[in-house]
CSV table of C-alpha atoms and ligand atoms in Angstrom, one decimal:
chain,number,residue,atom,x,y,z
A,8,MET,CA,97.7,17.7,-8.2
A,9,HIS,CA,100.0,17.1,-10.9
A,10,ASP,CA,103.7,18.0,-11.1
A,11,ALA,CA,104.3,19.1,-14.9
A,12,THR,CA,106.7,15.5,-14.8
A,13,GLU,CA,104.6,13.6,-13.9
A,14,ASP,CA,101.5,15.1,-16.1
A,15,ALA,CA,104.1,14.2,-19.3
A,16,ALA,CA,104.6,10.6,-18.3
A,17,ARG,CA,100.8,10.4,-18.2
A,18,THR,CA,100.5,11.8,-21.8
A,19,ASP,CA,103.2,9.0,-22.7
A,20,ARG,CA,101.8,6.0,-21.0
A,21,ILE,CA,98.2,8.0,-22.9
A,22,GLN,CA,99.5,7.9,-26.5
A,23,GLY,CA,101.2,4.8,-25.4
A,24,VAL,CA,97.7,3.1,-25.9
A,25,LEU,CA,97.7,3.7,-29.0
A,26,LEU,CA,100.8,3.5,-30.4
A,27,GLY,CA,101.6,0.8,-28.8
A,28,ALA,CA,98.1,-1.8,-30.4
A,29,ALA,CA,98.9,-0.3,-33.9
A,30,CYS,CA,102.6,-0.9,-33.2
A,31,GLY,CA,101.7,-4.7,-32.2
A,32,ASP,CA,99.3,-4.7,-35.6
A,33,ALA,CA,101.9,-4.2,-37.5
A,34,LEU,CA,104.5,-6.6,-36.3
A,35,GLY,CA,101.9,-9.6,-36.3
A,36,VAL,CA,100.6,-8.5,-39.4
A,37,PRO,CA,103.7,-10.3,-41.3
A,38,TYR,CA,102.8,-13.7,-39.5
A,39,GLU,CA,99.4,-13.5,-39.2
A,40,PHE,CA,97.9,-17.3,-39.4
A,41,GLY,CA,101.1,-18.9,-41.2
A,42,SER,CA,101.3,-16.0,-43.5
A,43,ALA,CA,105.2,-15.9,-43.3
A,44,PRO,CA,107.2,-18.3,-41.3
A,45,LEU,CA,108.8,-17.4,-37.5
A,46,GLY,CA,111.3,-19.7,-36.4
A,47,ARG,CA,111.2,-20.6,-32.6
A,48,GLY,CA,114.0,-18.1,-31.3
A,49,GLU,CA,113.6,-15.4,-34.4
A,50,VAL,CA,112.3,-11.8,-33.4
A,51,PRO,CA,109.3,-10.4,-35.5
A,52,ARG,CA,109.6,-7.6,-37.6
A,53,MET,CA,107.7,-5.0,-39.6
A,54,ILE,CA,107.7,-6.4,-42.9
A,55,GLY,CA,104.8,-6.3,-43.9
A,56,GLY,CA,102.5,-8.9,-46.3
A,57,GLY,CA,100.0,-11.0,-44.6
A,58,LEU,CA,96.3,-10.9,-45.8
A,59,GLY,CA,97.2,-7.1,-46.6
A,60,PRO,CA,99.1,-8.0,-48.4
A,61,TYR,CA,100.8,-5.2,-46.3
A,62,ALA,CA,103.8,-2.4,-46.6
A,63,PRO,CA,106.0,-2.7,-43.8
A,64,GLY,CA,104.8,-1.5,-40.5
A,65,GLU,CA,101.1,-0.9,-41.8
A,66,TRP,CA,98.2,-1.8,-39.6
A,67,SER,CA,95.4,-3.2,-40.8
A,68,ASP,CA,91.5,-3.8,-39.7
A,69,ASP,CA,92.3,-3.7,-35.3
A,70,THR,CA,93.4,-0.3,-35.6
A,71,GLN,CA,91.4,1.2,-38.9
A,72,MET,CA,88.4,0.1,-35.8
A,73,ALA,CA,90.4,1.8,-33.7
A,74,VAL,CA,90.9,4.7,-35.4
A,75,VAL,CA,87.5,5.4,-36.3
A,76,ILE,CA,85.7,5.0,-32.0
A,77,ALA,CA,89.0,7.3,-31.0
A,78,ARG,CA,88.5,10.2,-34.1
A,79,VAL,CA,84.4,10.2,-32.7
A,80,ALA,CA,85.9,10.1,-28.9
A,81,ALA,CA,87.9,12.9,-29.9
A,82,VAL,CA,85.7,15.2,-30.9
A,83,ARG,CA,82.2,14.1,-29.5
A,84,GLY,CA,83.5,12.4,-26.3
A,85,LEU,CA,81.4,8.5,-25.6
A,86,ARG,CA,78.5,9.2,-23.7
A,87,THR,CA,75.6,10.2,-26.7
A,88,VAL,CA,74.0,7.8,-29.0
A,89,ASP,CA,74.6,9.9,-31.2
A,90,ALA,CA,78.3,9.2,-30.8
A,91,LEU,CA,77.6,5.4,-30.6
A,92,ASP,CA,76.1,5.8,-34.2
A,93,ALA,CA,78.8,7.6,-35.7
A,94,ILE,CA,80.8,4.8,-34.6
A,95,VAL,CA,79.1,2.6,-36.9
A,96,THR,CA,78.7,5.0,-39.3
A,97,GLY,CA,82.5,5.4,-39.6
A,98,TRP,CA,83.0,1.7,-39.9
A,99,VAL,CA,80.5,1.1,-42.3
A,100,ASP,CA,82.5,4.1,-44.1
A,101,TRP,CA,85.1,2.5,-43.3
A,102,LEU,CA,84.1,-0.7,-44.9
A,103,ALA,CA,83.3,0.4,-48.1
A,104,ALA,CA,86.3,2.2,-48.7
A,105,GLY,CA,89.0,1.6,-46.5
A,106,ALA,CA,88.9,-1.7,-45.2
A,107,THR,CA,92.6,-3.9,-46.2
A,108,ASP,CA,90.6,-6.7,-44.0
A,109,VAL,CA,87.8,-7.9,-41.9
A,110,GLY,CA,86.9,-10.6,-39.5
A,111,THR,CA,83.3,-12.5,-40.3
A,112,GLN,CA,81.0,-11.1,-37.6
A,113,THR,CA,82.4,-7.8,-38.3
A,114,ARG,CA,81.8,-8.0,-42.4
A,115,GLN,CA,77.9,-9.1,-41.6
A,116,VAL,CA,77.0,-7.3,-39.3
A,117,LEU,CA,78.0,-3.5,-40.9
A,118,GLY,CA,77.3,-5.3,-44.6
A,119,ALA,CA,73.6,-5.0,-42.5
A,120,VAL,CA,73.6,-2.1,-40.8
A,121,ALA,CA,74.8,-0.9,-44.5
A,122,ALA,CA,72.2,-2.6,-46.4
A,123,GLU,CA,69.4,-1.1,-44.4
A,124,GLU,CA,70.2,2.6,-43.8
A,125,ALA,CA,69.1,2.8,-40.4
A,126,ARG,CA,68.7,5.8,-39.4
A,127,ARG,CA,70.3,5.0,-36.2
A,128,ALA,CA,73.0,3.0,-36.7
A,129,TRP,CA,74.1,1.5,-33.6
A,130,SER,CA,70.3,0.2,-32.4
A,131,ALA,CA,70.7,-1.1,-36.1
A,132,ALA,CA,74.0,-2.3,-35.7
A,133,ALA,CA,73.2,-4.1,-32.5
A,134,SER,CA,70.0,-6.1,-33.7
A,135,ALA,CA,71.9,-7.7,-37.0
A,136,SER,CA,74.8,-9.0,-34.3
A,137,THR,CA,71.6,-10.2,-32.5
A,138,GLY,CA,70.2,-11.4,-34.8
A,139,LEU,CA,73.7,-13.0,-35.8
A,140,HIS,CA,74.0,-15.0,-32.4
A,141,GLY,CA,70.3,-15.5,-32.8
A,142,ARG,CA,71.1,-17.6,-35.8
A,143,THR,CA,75.0,-18.9,-35.6
A,144,GLY,CA,75.1,-18.6,-31.4
A,145,ARG,CA,78.4,-16.8,-32.2
A,146,THR,CA,79.5,-13.9,-31.8
A,147,ALA,CA,82.2,-14.5,-29.3
A,148,GLY,CA,85.2,-13.2,-31.8
A,149,ASN,CA,87.8,-11.7,-31.1
A,150,GLY,CA,86.7,-8.5,-33.0
A,151,SER,CA,85.6,-6.5,-30.3
A,152,LEU,CA,88.2,-6.8,-28.1
A,153,MET,CA,91.0,-5.6,-30.8
A,154,ARG,CA,89.6,-2.2,-31.1
A,155,THR,CA,88.3,-2.0,-27.8
A,156,ALA,CA,91.3,0.6,-26.3
A,157,PRO,CA,90.4,4.2,-27.5
A,158,VAL,CA,87.5,3.7,-25.4
A,159,ALA,CA,89.5,3.6,-22.1
A,160,LEU,CA,91.0,6.8,-23.2
A,161,ALA,CA,87.4,8.1,-23.5
A,162,PHE,CA,87.1,7.2,-19.5
A,163,LEU,CA,90.3,7.3,-17.4
A,164,ASP,CA,87.9,9.4,-14.9
A,165,ASP,CA,85.1,8.2,-14.9
A,166,PRO,CA,85.4,4.1,-14.2
A,167,ALA,CA,81.6,3.7,-13.9
A,168,MET,CA,80.8,4.8,-16.9
A,169,LEU,CA,83.9,2.9,-19.0
A,170,THR,CA,82.0,-0.3,-18.6
A,171,LEU,CA,79.4,0.9,-19.4
A,172,ALA,CA,80.5,2.1,-23.1
A,173,ALA,CA,83.1,-0.6,-23.4
A,174,ARG,CA,80.3,-3.3,-23.6
A,175,TRP,CA,77.9,-1.0,-26.3
A,176,VAL,CA,80.6,-0.7,-28.7
A,177,SER,CA,81.3,-4.0,-28.4
A,178,GLU,CA,77.8,-5.3,-28.9
A,179,ALA,CA,77.5,-2.8,-32.1
A,180,THR,CA,79.1,-5.9,-33.4
A,181,HIS,CA,79.6,-8.8,-31.4
A,182,HIS,CA,76.5,-9.5,-29.5
A,183,ASP,CA,77.8,-12.5,-27.0
A,184,PRO,CA,78.0,-11.5,-23.4
A,185,LEU,CA,81.5,-12.7,-24.1
A,186,ALA,CA,82.9,-10.4,-26.0
A,187,GLY,CA,81.9,-7.3,-24.1
A,188,ASP,CA,82.7,-8.6,-20.9
A,189,ALA,CA,86.7,-8.8,-22.0
A,190,CYS,CA,86.5,-5.2,-23.5
A,191,VAL,CA,85.4,-4.3,-20.5
A,192,LEU,CA,88.1,-6.1,-18.7
A,193,TRP,CA,91.1,-4.8,-20.7
A,194,CYS,CA,89.9,-1.5,-20.6
A,195,HIS,CA,89.9,-1.1,-17.1
A,196,ALA,CA,93.2,-2.5,-17.1
A,197,ILE,CA,94.1,-0.1,-19.6
A,198,ARG,CA,93.0,2.4,-17.8
A,199,ARG,CA,94.4,1.3,-14.5
A,200,ALA,CA,98.0,1.3,-16.5
A,201,VAL,CA,97.4,4.7,-17.6
A,202,LEU,CA,96.9,5.8,-14.4
A,203,ASP,CA,99.8,3.8,-12.4
A,204,GLY,CA,102.6,3.1,-15.0
A,205,ALA,CA,102.3,-0.6,-14.0
A,206,VAL,CA,101.2,-3.6,-14.7
A,207,PRO,CA,97.8,-4.4,-13.3
A,208,ASP,CA,96.9,-7.0,-11.6
A,209,LEU,CA,93.3,-8.5,-13.9
A,210,ALA,CA,91.6,-10.2,-11.3
A,211,ALA,CA,91.7,-6.9,-9.3
A,212,VAL,CA,88.9,-5.3,-12.4
A,213,LEU,CA,86.5,-8.1,-11.9
A,214,GLY,CA,84.4,-6.3,-10.2
A,215,GLU,CA,83.8,-4.9,-13.1
A,216,LEU,CA,81.7,-7.6,-14.5
A,217,PRO,CA,77.9,-9.5,-13.8
A,218,ALA,CA,78.6,-11.5,-10.7
A,219,ASP,CA,77.7,-14.7,-12.5
A,220,ARG,CA,80.5,-15.0,-14.3
A,221,ARG,CA,83.4,-13.2,-12.6
A,222,ASP,CA,84.7,-17.0,-10.9
A,223,GLN,CA,85.0,-18.1,-14.7
A,224,TRP,CA,86.6,-15.4,-15.7
A,225,ALA,CA,89.2,-15.8,-13.0
A,226,ASP,CA,89.7,-18.7,-13.8
A,227,TRP,CA,90.4,-17.7,-17.6
A,228,ILE,CA,92.6,-15.3,-16.5
A,229,ALA,CA,94.8,-17.1,-13.9
A,230,ASP,CA,95.3,-20.4,-16.1
A,231,ALA,CA,97.0,-17.1,-18.8
A,232,GLU,CA,99.1,-16.5,-15.9
A,233,ARG,CA,100.1,-20.2,-15.8
A,234,ARG,CA,101.2,-20.7,-19.1
A,235,THR,CA,102.7,-19.5,-22.2
A,236,PRO,CA,101.0,-17.6,-25.1
A,237,SER,CA,100.8,-20.6,-27.9
A,238,ALA,CA,99.1,-22.5,-25.8
A,239,PHE,CA,95.7,-20.3,-26.1
A,240,ALA,CA,96.2,-20.8,-30.1
A,241,PRO,CA,93.8,-21.1,-31.8
A,242,ASN,CA,93.0,-17.2,-30.7
A,243,GLY,CA,90.0,-16.0,-32.7
A,244,TYR,CA,87.3,-16.7,-30.3
A,245,VAL,CA,87.5,-13.4,-27.8
A,246,VAL,CA,88.4,-15.5,-24.3
A,247,THR,CA,91.6,-17.2,-25.7
A,248,ALA,CA,92.5,-13.6,-27.2
A,249,LEU,CA,92.6,-12.3,-24.5
A,250,GLN,CA,94.5,-15.1,-22.6
A,251,ALA,CA,97.0,-14.8,-25.0
A,252,ALA,CA,97.7,-11.4,-24.9
A,253,TRP,CA,97.3,-11.3,-20.9
A,254,SER,CA,100.2,-14.5,-21.0
A,255,ALA,CA,102.3,-12.0,-23.8
A,256,ILE,CA,102.2,-10.1,-20.8
A,257,ARG,CA,103.4,-11.9,-17.9
A,258,HIS,CA,105.4,-14.6,-20.1
A,259,PRO,CA,107.9,-11.8,-22.5
A,260,VAL,CA,110.5,-13.5,-24.7
A,261,GLY,CA,114.4,-13.0,-25.3
A,262,ASP,CA,115.7,-10.1,-23.1
A,263,GLY,CA,115.5,-6.6,-24.8
A,264,PRO,CA,112.5,-4.1,-22.9
A,265,PRO,CA,110.0,-5.4,-21.3
A,266,LEU,CA,107.8,-4.1,-23.7
A,267,VAL,CA,110.0,-5.7,-27.0
A,268,ALA,CA,110.2,-9.1,-25.6
A,269,SER,CA,106.3,-9.3,-24.8
A,270,LEU,CA,105.4,-8.4,-28.4
A,271,GLY,CA,107.2,-10.5,-29.4
A,272,ALA,CA,105.8,-12.8,-27.2
A,273,ALA,CA,102.3,-12.1,-28.6
A,274,VAL,CA,103.5,-12.9,-32.3
A,275,HIS,CA,104.8,-16.0,-31.1
A,276,ALA,CA,101.4,-17.2,-29.9
A,277,GLY,CA,101.1,-18.0,-33.6
A,278,ASP,CA,97.4,-17.8,-35.2
A,279,ASP,CA,95.8,-14.4,-35.4
A,280,THR,CA,99.1,-12.5,-34.4
A,281,ASP,CA,98.0,-9.0,-35.6
A,282,THR,CA,94.8,-8.8,-33.2
A,283,VAL,CA,96.4,-10.3,-30.1
A,284,ALA,CA,99.2,-8.2,-30.2
A,285,ALA,CA,97.3,-5.1,-30.8
A,286,ILE,CA,95.3,-6.1,-27.8
A,287,ALA,CA,98.4,-6.5,-25.9
A,288,GLY,CA,100.0,-3.4,-27.4
A,289,ALA,CA,97.4,-1.2,-26.1
A,290,LEU,CA,98.2,-2.7,-22.3
A,291,LEU,CA,101.9,-2.6,-22.4
A,292,GLY,CA,101.8,0.7,-24.1
A,293,ALA,CA,99.5,2.5,-21.8
A,294,VAL,CA,102.2,0.7,-19.0
A,295,HIS,CA,105.5,2.0,-20.3
A,296,GLY,CA,104.5,4.7,-22.6
A,297,ALA,CA,105.2,5.6,-26.3
A,298,SER,CA,108.6,6.6,-25.4
A,299,SER,CA,109.2,3.1,-24.8
A,300,LEU,CA,108.5,1.6,-28.0
A,301,PRO,CA,111.7,1.6,-30.2
A,302,GLU,CA,112.1,4.6,-32.7
A,303,GLU,CA,112.4,1.9,-36.1
A,304,TRP,CA,109.0,0.7,-35.1
A,305,LEU,CA,107.4,4.8,-34.2
A,306,GLY,CA,108.9,5.5,-37.9
A,307,LEU,CA,107.7,2.8,-40.0
A,308,VAL,CA,104.1,2.3,-38.6
A,309,HIS,CA,101.5,3.7,-40.4
A,310,GLY,CA,98.1,3.0,-41.8
A,311,TRP,CA,94.8,3.9,-42.8
A,312,PRO,CA,93.6,6.4,-42.7
A,313,GLY,CA,96.6,7.6,-44.3
A,314,LEU,CA,97.9,8.3,-40.4
A,315,ARG,CA,101.6,8.0,-38.8
A,316,ALA,CA,102.5,7.5,-35.1
A,317,ASP,CA,102.7,11.4,-34.9
A,318,ASP,CA,99.5,11.5,-35.8
A,319,LEU,CA,98.3,8.7,-33.1
A,320,ARG,CA,100.1,10.6,-30.6
A,321,ASP,CA,98.2,13.6,-31.1
A,322,LEU,CA,94.9,11.7,-32.1
A,323,ALA,CA,95.1,9.6,-28.6
A,324,ARG,CA,95.3,12.8,-26.1
A,325,ARG,CA,92.4,14.4,-27.7
A,326,VAL,CA,90.4,11.3,-26.6
A,327,ALA,CA,91.7,11.5,-23.2
A,328,GLU,CA,91.1,15.4,-22.9
A,329,ARG,CA,88.1,15.4,-24.2
A,330,GLY,CA,87.3,12.6,-21.9
A,331,ALA,CA,88.3,14.5,-18.8
A,332,ALA,CA,86.0,17.4,-20.2
A,333,ASP,CA,82.8,15.1,-20.0
A,334,ALA,CA,83.8,13.4,-16.8
A,335,ALA,CA,84.0,17.3,-15.4
A,336,ALA,CA,80.3,18.2,-16.9
A,337,HIS,CA,79.1,15.1,-16.3
A,338,ARG,CA,80.3,14.1,-12.1
A,339,VAL,CA,77.3,11.9,-10.7
A,340,PRO,CA,76.6,12.5,-6.8
A,341,ASP,CA,78.0,10.0,-4.8
A,342,GLU,CA,74.7,9.2,-3.2
A,343,LEU,CA,73.8,8.0,-6.9
A,344,VAL,CA,77.3,6.6,-7.8
A,345,GLU,CA,76.5,4.0,-4.8
A,346,VAL,CA,73.4,3.2,-5.1
A,347,ALA,CA,74.5,1.9,-8.7
A,348,GLU,CA,77.5,0.0,-7.8
A,349,HIS,CA,74.7,-1.3,-4.6
A,350,LEU,CA,72.5,-2.6,-7.7
A,351,VAL,CA,75.5,-4.3,-10.1
A,352,ALA,CA,77.0,-5.9,-7.3
A,353,ARG,CA,73.4,-7.8,-7.0
A,354,GLY,CA,73.7,-8.6,-10.4
A,355,LEU,CA,71.7,-6.1,-11.7
A,356,GLY,CA,72.9,-3.8,-15.0
A,357,GLU,CA,73.0,-0.4,-15.2
A,358,GLY,CA,72.1,0.3,-18.8
A,359,HIS,CA,70.1,-2.9,-18.9
A,360,HIS,CA,67.6,-2.8,-16.1
A,361,PHE,CA,68.3,0.9,-14.7
A,362,PHE,CA,69.6,4.5,-15.8
A,363,VAL,CA,71.5,7.2,-12.7
A,364,LYS,CA,71.6,10.2,-14.7
A,365,GLY,CA,74.7,11.5,-15.2
A,366,ARG,CA,75.8,8.2,-17.7
A,367,PRO,CA,73.5,8.4,-20.6
A,368,VAL,CA,71.9,5.2,-22.0
A,369,PRO,CA,71.4,4.9,-25.5
A,370,GLY,CA,68.0,4.5,-27.3
A,371,GLY,CA,67.4,0.6,-28.4
A,372,LEU,CA,69.1,-0.8,-25.8
A,373,SER,CA,66.9,-1.1,-23.6
A,374,SER,CA,62.9,-0.5,-23.7
A,375,GLU,CA,61.8,0.3,-20.5
A,376,TYR,CA,64.0,0.9,-17.3
A,377,ILE,CA,64.2,3.0,-14.0
A,378,GLY,CA,66.2,5.9,-14.0
A,379,ILE,CA,66.6,8.1,-10.4
A,380,ARG,CA,68.3,11.3,-10.7
A,381,ALA,CA,69.1,14.3,-8.4
A,382,LEU,CA,67.2,17.7,-8.5
A,383,ASP,CA,68.6,21.1,-8.4
A,384,ASP,CA,66.5,21.7,-5.5
A,385,GLY,CA,68.7,18.9,-3.6
A,386,SER,CA,65.7,16.1,-3.5
A,387,TYR,CA,66.0,13.3,-5.7
A,388,GLU,CA,63.4,11.7,-8.7
A,389,VAL,CA,62.8,8.6,-8.9
A,390,TRP,CA,61.4,7.6,-12.5
A,391,TYR,CA,60.3,4.9,-15.4
A,392,SER,CA,60.0,4.9,-19.0
A,393,GLY,CA,58.9,2.7,-21.1
A,394,ASP,CA,59.0,2.2,-24.9
A,395,ARG,CA,58.8,5.6,-25.6
A,396,GLY,CA,57.2,8.9,-24.3
A,397,THR,CA,59.1,10.9,-21.8
A,398,PRO,CA,60.6,9.1,-18.3
A,399,ARG,CA,56.9,9.2,-15.8
A,400,ALA,CA,58.0,10.7,-12.1
A,401,LEU,CA,57.3,7.3,-9.3
A,402,VAL,CA,58.7,8.9,-6.3
A,403,GLU,CA,60.1,12.9,-5.6
A,404,THR,CA,61.2,13.5,-2.5
A,405,PRO,CA,64.2,15.3,-0.7
A,406,ASP,CA,64.4,12.3,1.5
A,407,TRP,CA,67.3,9.9,0.1
A,408,ALA,CA,66.7,7.2,2.5
A,409,VAL,CA,63.5,7.1,0.6
A,410,ALA,CA,64.5,7.9,-2.8
A,411,ARG,CA,66.7,5.0,-2.6
A,412,GLN,CA,64.9,2.3,-1.2
A,413,GLY,CA,62.2,3.2,-4.0
A,414,PHE,CA,64.8,3.1,-6.7
A,415,VAL,CA,66.0,-0.4,-5.5
A,416,ASP,CA,62.5,-1.4,-5.0
A,417,GLU,CA,61.8,-0.2,-8.7
A,418,VAL,CA,64.6,-1.8,-10.4
A,419,GLU,CA,64.3,-5.3,-8.6
A,420,SER,CA,60.8,-5.3,-9.4
A,421,LEU,CA,61.5,-4.8,-13.3
A,422,ALA,CA,64.4,-7.4,-13.5
A,423,SER,CA,61.8,-9.9,-12.0
A,424,TRP,CA,59.0,-8.9,-14.2
A,425,ARG,CA,61.9,-9.2,-17.1
A,426,GLY,CA,62.8,-12.9,-15.6
A,427,ASP,CA,66.4,-12.4,-15.7
A,428,TRP,CA,66.8,-11.6,-12.1
A,429,ARG,CA,66.2,-15.0,-10.7
A,430,ALA,CA,69.3,-17.2,-11.8
A,431,GLN,CA,71.3,-15.0,-9.7
A,432,VAL,CA,69.2,-13.8,-6.8
A,433,GLY,CA,66.7,-15.4,-6.4
A,434,SER,CA,65.4,-18.8,-5.4
A,435,PRO,CA,62.4,-20.9,-7.2
A,436,ARG,CA,60.9,-21.5,-3.8
A,437,HIS,CA,61.6,-17.4,-2.4
A,438,PRO,CA,61.4,-15.2,-6.1
A,439,ARG,CA,62.2,-11.9,-4.9
A,440,TRP,CA,59.9,-10.2,-7.0
A,441,TRP,CA,56.9,-11.4,-4.9
A,442,ARG,CA,58.5,-8.8,-2.5
A,443,ARG,CA,56.7,-6.4,-3.9
A,444,ARG,CA,53.5,-5.0,-4.1
B,25,MG,MG1,94.3,-7.6,-38.4
């Protein structure tokens, strides 16, 4: 059990996530792409201007898009396809009425969704993003990482679901898997920081990524720890944006408090200053808490849709509370968690190849998948779901070992049939999928 002091400190860190991001955003806005000069050694200030132009302390699209996610998460959680649809619809409305600026990819994807008036907004957005990726090969911008922080607050008590949801929210506009990877990494870092009150070891959350990209990310993280933030400009690419933000946290400038010094370093990275500082600010706020933000900033910070610092505090707290209630209601039995982790460790994707009951997978993510669930009578059901229609039971048994083996075999078979597993765990001479049937 937490005592009251611990609870208050944790709430402070929860509130620090949204407020830290918003303050970083507003601090970086004046200097975005060199809008205002920032001399070497000069301390950045919330003077407004930038690409808006913005009022002093006003946040930009980074925080605006994050607020849309947070408002959905606070009211309905982030566990259903309806919630993902509500986020995308919220962004479409924002683009029509509230956006002060918007990234290129995001504008294209949301524009396509608006034109289509699709019933399923998340699916339509993810499809538009996939199409954009097919035409240009370029959907790894920093625009999904910049807004991802509220997702972490929604799953403080459910790390497995956090991994899934961070990627789904990213994929709405950014098809490239690297954008999803960055959101997964940063959300887990934020979660750890809120729980522990310390700067997390970023390398320690690499296990949340697909096995074949962990080494690459470990190299990128190590590089960010070796060099100062300006080494990672331009930072419109999601990888260099994450590197610049992480480098700023590891290489603060000036002798102010750590959060202020690191946000200064993030702005001094140059280029997309508001986004790098918003990304860094979410994690710094999670580590040090909202109470570590200067009073002057808290008095100035504000933005669409007419919110100020206290509104973000309230929103962050409500997202975390809703997330905690959902996690309690959707607890997945330990044995199902174990087998899901086992499959992910083998390079198979939850939400792509398989489904564990208690972690809903939005329709449209995958045309077919295999699932496993615990039944009320203590037995287990392995099931298959095709393009449409209700899931069909493949195995029903009271014996966990039998259910587990049946589930693993079916997932391997599906992945092999799709041909997207071979590169990771099969070999051309001994393809694993020949083993079955
Ligand atoms: Mg911005």
